[in-house]
Short mmCIF file of C-alpha atoms in Angstrom, two decimals:
data_model
loop_
_atom_site.label_atom_id
_atom_site.label_comp_id
_atom_site.label_asym_id
_atom_site.label_seq_id
_atom_site.Cartn_x
_atom_site.Cartn_y
_atom_site.Cartn_z
CA MET A 30 -6.61 -1.06 -25.94
CA ARG A 31 -6.14 -0.20 -22.29
CA SER A 32 -3.63 2.42 -21.30
CA LEU A 33 -0.92 1.45 -18.84
CA VAL A 34 -1.96 2.78 -15.46
CA PHE A 35 -0.15 1.33 -12.49
CA TRP A 36 -0.31 1.32 -8.34
CA LEU A 37 0.95 -1.63 0.17
CA ILE A 38 -0.24 2.66 3.34
CA LEU A 39 -3.87 2.70 4.54
CA ALA A 40 -5.99 4.37 1.89
CA GLY A 41 -9.61 5.16 1.28
CA SER A 42 -12.81 4.43 3.13
CA ALA A 43 -14.44 1.03 3.15
CA PHE A 44 -17.39 0.47 0.84
CA ALA A 45 -20.71 -0.91 2.05
CA ASN A 46 -21.48 -4.57 2.70
CA ASP A 47 -18.83 -5.28 5.31
CA GLY A 48 -15.98 -3.85 3.24
CA TYR A 49 -12.59 -2.80 4.52
CA SER A 50 -9.74 -0.97 2.84
CA GLU A 51 -6.46 -2.30 1.54
CA LEU A 52 -2.90 -1.42 2.42
CA GLY A 53 -0.99 -0.23 -0.66
CA ILE A 54 2.77 -0.87 -0.66
CA GLY A 55 5.63 -0.81 -3.11
CA GLY A 56 7.89 1.40 -5.15
CA LEU A 57 11.58 0.92 -4.38
CA VAL A 58 13.23 4.29 -3.63
CA LEU A 59 16.97 4.92 -3.78
CA LYS A 60 18.13 7.86 -1.68
CA ASN A 61 21.21 10.01 -2.26
CA THR A 62 22.34 8.48 -5.55
CA ASP A 63 21.68 8.70 -9.28
CA ALA A 64 24.38 6.19 -10.12
CA ILE A 65 22.20 3.06 -10.07
CA SER A 66 20.28 1.87 -13.10
CA MET A 67 17.27 -0.45 -12.99
CA ASP A 68 18.02 -3.07 -15.64
CA LYS A 69 15.10 -5.33 -14.92
CA GLU A 70 12.02 -5.46 -12.70
CA GLU A 71 9.67 -8.42 -12.46
CA LEU A 72 6.54 -7.84 -10.37
CA TYR A 73 4.16 -10.63 -9.35
CA VAL A 74 0.83 -9.65 -7.79
CA SER A 75 -1.81 -11.98 -6.36
CA PRO A 76 -4.29 -11.79 -3.47
CA SER A 77 -1.99 -13.83 -1.22
CA LYS A 78 1.55 -12.87 -2.26
CA ILE A 79 3.59 -10.12 -3.88
CA THR A 80 7.15 -10.57 -5.09
CA VAL A 81 9.33 -8.10 -6.95
CA ASP A 82 12.72 -8.98 -8.44
CA TYR A 83 15.21 -6.31 -9.46
CA LEU A 84 18.50 -6.31 -11.36
CA MET A 85 20.35 -3.09 -10.50
CA THR A 86 23.72 -1.92 -11.79
CA ASN A 87 26.21 0.59 -10.43
CA GLN A 88 27.11 2.55 -13.54
CA THR A 89 30.16 4.20 -11.94
CA ASP A 90 33.75 3.08 -11.25
CA LYS A 91 33.37 3.49 -7.50
CA ASP A 92 31.41 1.57 -4.87
CA VAL A 93 28.18 3.37 -3.95
CA GLU A 94 26.48 3.19 -0.56
CA ALA A 95 22.81 4.05 -0.84
CA LEU A 96 19.84 4.16 1.48
CA VAL A 97 17.18 1.91 -0.05
CA MET A 98 13.59 2.46 1.06
CA PHE A 99 10.48 0.43 0.35
CA PRO A 100 7.67 2.84 1.32
CA LEU A 101 4.62 1.68 3.22
CA PRO A 102 1.36 3.62 3.31
CA ASP A 103 0.92 6.78 5.30
CA VAL A 104 -1.49 6.25 8.19
CA SER A 105 -3.35 9.36 9.35
CA LEU A 106 -3.92 8.69 13.05
CA PRO A 107 -6.78 11.16 13.54
CA ALA A 108 -8.69 9.66 10.60
CA GLU A 109 -7.62 6.03 10.84
CA TYR A 110 -6.82 5.49 14.53
CA ASP A 111 -8.89 2.32 14.88
CA SER A 112 -7.41 0.89 11.69
CA ALA A 113 -3.91 1.80 12.82
CA ARG A 114 -4.42 -0.27 15.99
CA GLY A 115 -4.47 -3.30 13.70
CA LEU A 116 -1.08 -2.38 12.24
CA MET A 117 1.00 -2.56 15.40
CA ASP A 118 3.81 -4.45 13.68
CA LEU A 119 3.79 -3.94 9.92
CA GLY A 120 6.99 -5.92 9.44
CA ARG A 121 5.46 -8.95 11.17
CA ASP A 122 2.06 -8.69 9.51
CA LEU A 123 3.52 -8.33 6.03
CA LYS A 124 6.13 -11.10 6.49
CA PHE A 125 8.43 -8.80 4.54
CA LYS A 126 11.65 -10.45 3.30
CA THR A 127 14.61 -9.17 1.31
CA ILE A 128 17.07 -11.36 -0.58
CA VAL A 129 20.23 -9.85 -2.13
CA ASP A 130 22.24 -12.04 -4.53
CA GLY A 131 20.56 -15.12 -3.09
CA LYS A 132 21.17 -14.33 0.59
CA PRO A 133 18.78 -12.93 3.25
CA PHE A 134 19.45 -9.25 3.90
CA PRO A 135 18.54 -7.41 7.12
CA ILE A 136 15.91 -4.72 6.77
CA THR A 137 14.28 -2.53 9.39
CA LEU A 138 10.97 -0.75 9.78
CA GLU A 139 11.39 3.01 10.09
CA GLN A 140 8.43 5.10 11.26
CA ARG A 141 8.30 8.87 11.55
CA ALA A 142 5.60 11.28 12.71
CA PHE A 143 4.48 14.16 10.47
CA VAL A 144 2.03 17.00 10.92
CA GLY A 145 1.41 18.09 7.37
CA GLU A 146 4.92 18.16 5.91
CA VAL A 147 6.58 18.94 9.25
CA ASP A 148 8.54 16.08 10.86
CA VAL A 149 7.67 16.05 14.58
CA THR A 150 9.28 12.69 15.36
CA ASP A 151 11.97 14.08 17.65
CA ALA A 152 9.42 15.95 19.77
CA VAL A 153 7.13 12.90 20.01
CA VAL A 154 9.99 10.58 21.00
CA ALA A 155 11.46 13.10 23.47
CA ALA A 156 8.06 13.22 25.19
CA GLY A 157 8.12 9.43 25.61
CA LEU A 158 5.20 8.87 23.23
CA PRO A 159 5.20 6.07 20.62
CA VAL A 160 5.47 7.20 17.01
CA ASN A 161 2.93 4.58 15.95
CA GLY A 162 0.55 6.12 18.49
CA VAL A 163 -1.48 2.98 18.99
CA VAL A 164 -0.56 1.86 22.49
CA GLU A 165 -3.24 1.22 25.06
CA LYS A 166 -4.13 4.11 27.37
CA PHE A 167 -2.53 6.72 25.10
CA GLU A 168 -4.48 9.40 26.93
CA LYS A 169 -2.88 8.48 30.27
CA LEU A 170 0.57 8.85 28.76
CA VAL A 171 -0.34 12.32 27.56
CA LEU A 172 -1.96 13.35 30.83
CA ALA A 173 1.23 12.32 32.67
CA LEU A 174 3.37 14.69 30.57
CA PRO A 175 4.67 17.93 32.08
CA MET A 176 2.44 20.82 31.05
CA GLU A 177 5.27 22.48 29.09
CA THR A 178 5.90 19.31 27.05
CA ARG A 179 2.21 18.86 26.34
CA GLN A 180 1.82 22.50 25.28
CA ASN A 181 4.78 22.18 22.93
CA LEU A 182 3.19 19.15 21.24
CA ILE A 183 -0.12 21.01 20.96
CA LYS A 184 1.70 23.96 19.39
CA LEU A 185 3.31 21.61 16.86
CA GLY A 186 -0.12 20.17 16.02
CA ALA A 187 0.84 16.72 17.28
CA LEU A 188 -1.84 16.76 19.99
CA PRO A 189 -5.34 18.28 19.85
CA LYS A 190 -6.07 21.52 21.66
CA TYR A 191 -8.77 21.07 24.29
CA THR A 192 -11.24 23.87 24.91
CA ASP A 193 -13.96 24.19 27.52
CA ASP A 194 -17.63 24.90 26.84
CA ALA A 195 -16.84 28.60 26.48
CA GLY A 196 -14.25 27.90 23.79
CA ASN A 197 -11.26 28.70 26.00
CA GLU A 198 -8.14 26.54 26.02
CA ALA A 199 -8.20 24.33 29.10
CA PRO A 200 -6.31 21.37 30.62
CA TYR A 201 -7.35 17.92 29.43
CA PRO A 202 -9.99 16.35 31.68
CA PRO A 203 -8.92 12.91 33.01
CA ASP A 204 -11.65 11.05 31.08
CA LEU A 205 -10.98 12.64 27.67
CA TYR A 206 -10.63 10.27 24.72
CA PHE A 207 -8.52 11.48 21.82
CA ALA A 208 -6.10 10.22 19.20
CA PRO A 209 -2.67 11.49 18.19
CA GLU A 210 -2.85 14.21 15.53
CA TRP A 211 0.10 13.17 13.44
CA THR A 212 0.48 10.97 10.36
CA ILE A 213 2.80 7.95 10.41
CA ARG A 214 5.18 7.63 7.47
CA SER A 215 6.72 4.17 7.35
CA SER A 216 9.35 2.50 5.19
CA MET A 217 11.23 -0.76 5.16
CA VAL A 218 14.82 0.50 5.06
CA ARG A 219 18.26 -0.92 4.39
CA THR A 220 21.72 0.45 3.56
CA GLN A 221 23.04 -1.21 0.42
CA ILE A 222 26.55 -1.27 -1.05
CA PHE A 223 26.51 -1.33 -4.85
CA PRO A 224 29.96 -2.52 -6.05
CA ALA A 225 31.57 -0.48 -8.82
CA GLY A 226 30.41 -1.56 -12.27
CA LYS A 227 28.56 -4.57 -10.88
CA THR A 228 24.95 -5.80 -11.10
CA ILE A 229 23.14 -7.13 -8.05
CA ALA A 230 19.90 -9.11 -7.82
CA VAL A 231 17.35 -8.08 -5.18
CA ARG A 232 14.05 -9.74 -4.28
CA HIS A 233 11.36 -8.36 -1.99
CA SER A 234 8.42 -10.54 -0.98
CA TYR A 235 5.51 -9.95 1.36
CA VAL A 236 1.88 -10.74 2.06
CA PRO A 237 -0.39 -7.93 0.83
CA VAL A 238 -2.89 -6.41 3.22
CA THR A 239 -5.84 -6.62 0.88
CA GLY A 240 -9.11 -4.76 0.96
CA ALA A 241 -12.38 -6.60 0.51
CA SER A 242 -16.12 -6.23 0.20
CA VAL A 243 -18.78 -8.93 0.40
CA GLY A 244 -21.10 -8.72 -2.59
CA GLY A 245 -23.30 -5.93 -3.86
CA ASN A 246 -20.98 -3.09 -4.83
CA LEU A 247 -20.92 -4.08 -8.50
CA ALA A 248 -24.69 -4.64 -8.82
CA PRO A 249 -26.45 -2.71 -11.61
CA ASP A 250 -28.33 -0.52 -9.14
CA MET A 251 -25.01 0.64 -7.65
CA ARG A 252 -23.45 1.72 -10.93
CA LYS A 253 -24.57 5.33 -10.75
CA GLN A 254 -22.77 5.87 -7.44
CA ASP A 255 -19.55 7.90 -7.28
CA PHE A 256 -17.60 5.05 -5.72
CA PHE A 257 -18.49 2.83 -8.68
CA THR A 258 -17.24 5.44 -11.14
CA ASP A 259 -13.98 5.64 -9.19
CA LYS A 260 -13.67 1.86 -9.19
CA VAL A 261 -14.21 1.66 -12.95
CA LYS A 262 -11.47 4.23 -13.53
CA ALA A 263 -8.99 2.71 -11.08
CA HIS A 264 -9.35 -0.83 -12.43
CA CYS A 265 -10.21 -0.11 -16.09
CA ILE A 266 -13.50 -1.99 -15.89
CA ASP A 267 -15.20 -1.96 -19.29
CA ASP A 268 -18.62 -2.98 -20.61
CA SER A 269 -17.49 -6.41 -21.77
CA TRP A 270 -16.08 -7.19 -18.31
CA LEU A 271 -19.34 -6.09 -16.67
CA ALA A 272 -21.34 -8.21 -19.10
CA SER A 273 -19.24 -11.25 -18.18
CA PHE A 274 -19.63 -10.43 -14.50
CA ASP A 275 -23.42 -10.05 -14.78
CA LYS A 276 -23.67 -13.35 -16.60
CA GLN A 277 -21.76 -15.12 -13.82
CA VAL A 278 -23.93 -13.51 -11.12
CA GLU A 279 -27.12 -14.59 -12.87
CA LYS A 280 -25.76 -18.09 -13.25
CA ARG A 281 -24.68 -18.39 -9.62
CA ALA A 282 -27.48 -16.53 -7.82
CA GLN A 283 -29.80 -18.89 -6.00
CA GLY A 284 -32.81 -18.04 -3.86
CA ASP A 285 -31.99 -15.08 -1.63
CA VAL A 286 -28.31 -15.18 -2.58
CA THR A 287 -28.36 -12.43 -5.21
CA ALA A 288 -24.72 -11.36 -4.87
CA PRO A 289 -22.72 -14.59 -4.54
CA TYR A 290 -19.29 -12.96 -4.75
CA SER A 291 -16.68 -11.00 -2.86
CA GLU A 292 -14.26 -8.32 -4.06
CA VAL A 293 -10.57 -8.26 -3.18
CA TRP A 294 -8.45 -5.18 -3.93
CA VAL A 295 -4.67 -5.08 -4.12
CA LYS A 296 -2.64 -1.91 -4.61
CA TYR A 297 1.02 -1.53 -5.50
CA ILE A 298 2.92 1.75 -5.68
CA LEU A 299 4.99 2.13 -8.82
CA LYS A 300 5.35 5.82 -9.57
CA SER A 301 7.11 6.92 -6.37
CA GLY A 302 9.81 4.31 -6.99
CA ALA A 303 11.17 5.99 -10.12
CA THR A 304 14.28 7.32 -8.37
CA TRP A 305 17.05 5.39 -10.12
CA LYS A 306 19.14 6.41 -13.12
CA GLY A 307 17.01 6.33 -16.26
CA PRO A 308 13.92 4.21 -17.01
CA ILE A 309 13.38 0.57 -16.12
CA LYS A 310 15.04 -1.12 -19.07
CA ASP A 311 12.97 -4.32 -18.91
CA PHE A 312 9.70 -4.40 -16.94
CA ARG A 313 7.40 -7.40 -16.51
CA LEU A 314 4.16 -7.57 -14.53
CA VAL A 315 2.33 -10.82 -13.78
CA VAL A 316 -1.12 -10.65 -12.17
CA ASP A 317 -2.33 -13.99 -10.81
CA LYS A 318 -5.99 -14.40 -9.81
CA GLU A 319 -5.02 -17.81 -8.28
CA ASN A 320 -8.43 -19.37 -9.01
CA LYS A 321 -9.35 -20.02 -12.63
CA ASP A 322 -13.03 -19.24 -11.97
CA SER A 323 -12.28 -15.84 -10.43
CA LEU A 324 -12.43 -12.61 -12.39
CA VAL A 325 -9.74 -9.92 -12.47
CA SER A 326 -9.52 -6.38 -13.79
CA PHE A 327 -6.62 -3.93 -13.88
CA CYS A 328 -5.24 -1.26 -16.18
CA GLY A 329 -2.58 -2.31 -18.63
CA GLU A 330 -1.56 -1.98 -22.25
CA GLY A 331 -0.87 -5.19 -24.13
CA VAL A 332 -2.24 -7.51 -21.44
CA LYS A 333 -1.59 -11.13 -22.41
CA LYS A 334 -3.05 -14.24 -20.80
CA ILE A 335 -0.17 -16.64 -20.12
CA GLY A 336 -1.94 -19.33 -18.08
CA PRO A 337 -5.28 -20.37 -16.59
CA THR A 338 -4.93 -17.76 -13.81
CA GLN A 339 -2.12 -15.44 -14.95
CA PHE A 340 -1.93 -12.28 -17.05
CA GLU A 341 1.22 -10.51 -18.21
CA VAL A 342 2.31 -7.00 -19.20
CA ARG A 343 5.78 -6.27 -20.59
CA LYS A 344 7.45 -2.89 -21.14
CA LYS A 345 10.82 -1.67 -22.37
CA ASP A 346 12.34 1.58 -21.06
CA PHE A 347 9.39 1.96 -18.73
CA GLU A 348 8.95 5.09 -16.62
CA PRO A 349 5.99 4.58 -14.25
CA THR A 350 3.73 7.59 -13.85
CA GLU A 351 0.76 5.91 -12.16
CA ASP A 352 0.17 3.09 -9.69
CA LEU A 353 -1.34 -0.38 -9.95
CA ASN A 354 -4.85 -1.26 -8.73
CA VAL A 355 -6.04 -4.85 -9.14
CA LEU A 356 -9.62 -6.02 -8.55
CA PHE A 357 -10.25 -9.73 -7.97
CA ILE A 358 -13.76 -11.23 -7.90
CA ASN A 359 -14.12 -14.51 -6.00
CA TRP A 360 -17.32 -16.55 -6.04
CA ALA A 361 -18.99 -17.92 -2.95
CA ALA A 362 -17.97 -21.46 -2.03
CA GLY A 363 -20.17 -24.12 -3.52
CA GLU A 364 -21.46 -21.87 -6.27
#
């Protein structure tokens, strides 16, 4: 029986064969309160849509105002600058929506700049630089800064230190290309009033930024690679699943098409969301592969098939300690 191991922040390198990485999101976080219990959570995960429904109760006799955060992935600008350029507006790209007791609720995207664990947002903003760091001609903005401001940002680690051929610190040359040195920490944020002794219903929905790879990474000759071992662990791929996969590949392979499939990866953060009072009293996960011919693999205890494309996990008094990784296998059209 599989153990329960659960997991949209830009993570990991792309695999071979035109792969790209997914954006992992999730994990509702309540700030500044331990008065709210999570009575029920229903999570639906598919390649095209994620919804999560909560029932939350204020266990006290006074109204509670809490900052509610839905964390997005950290984006390390030095490592992922090109990828970050594609995430100019996370709120728009994700089509993120919040419904509270049946009514739309305003929510904002908050982004802060960190160097390690040091928040440098105020310094970045005071210098007139964008926190998301992905505007065109970033270098020109930096070069236009007063020397004192630029040196302060370099000292904070927010900008790279430039040295000449002799290794001495020197002014930036006008044609230098560089990226910001900070990491973006983003959250969808709202301030929520929890009425005394009352239960409220909250729904979040969004379009996952999935990762993908076009055929080949699950082939037998790739199964001794480190990335394959990591994939097996993250998605609880077992021998019977691989046997079924190999059978489908053999059936569908024609001529030069030896890997007639694509992988889609979806991640959801569960463990960082355990900030309410006590465990989740009633937890339900539904994973939907959307196409009955597709394959799916994820870690879960007591997985039950509830439809042609859907699989369910239920838990009582659930305290998430890991995150959710789901692997979907889609077959090439016409196969």
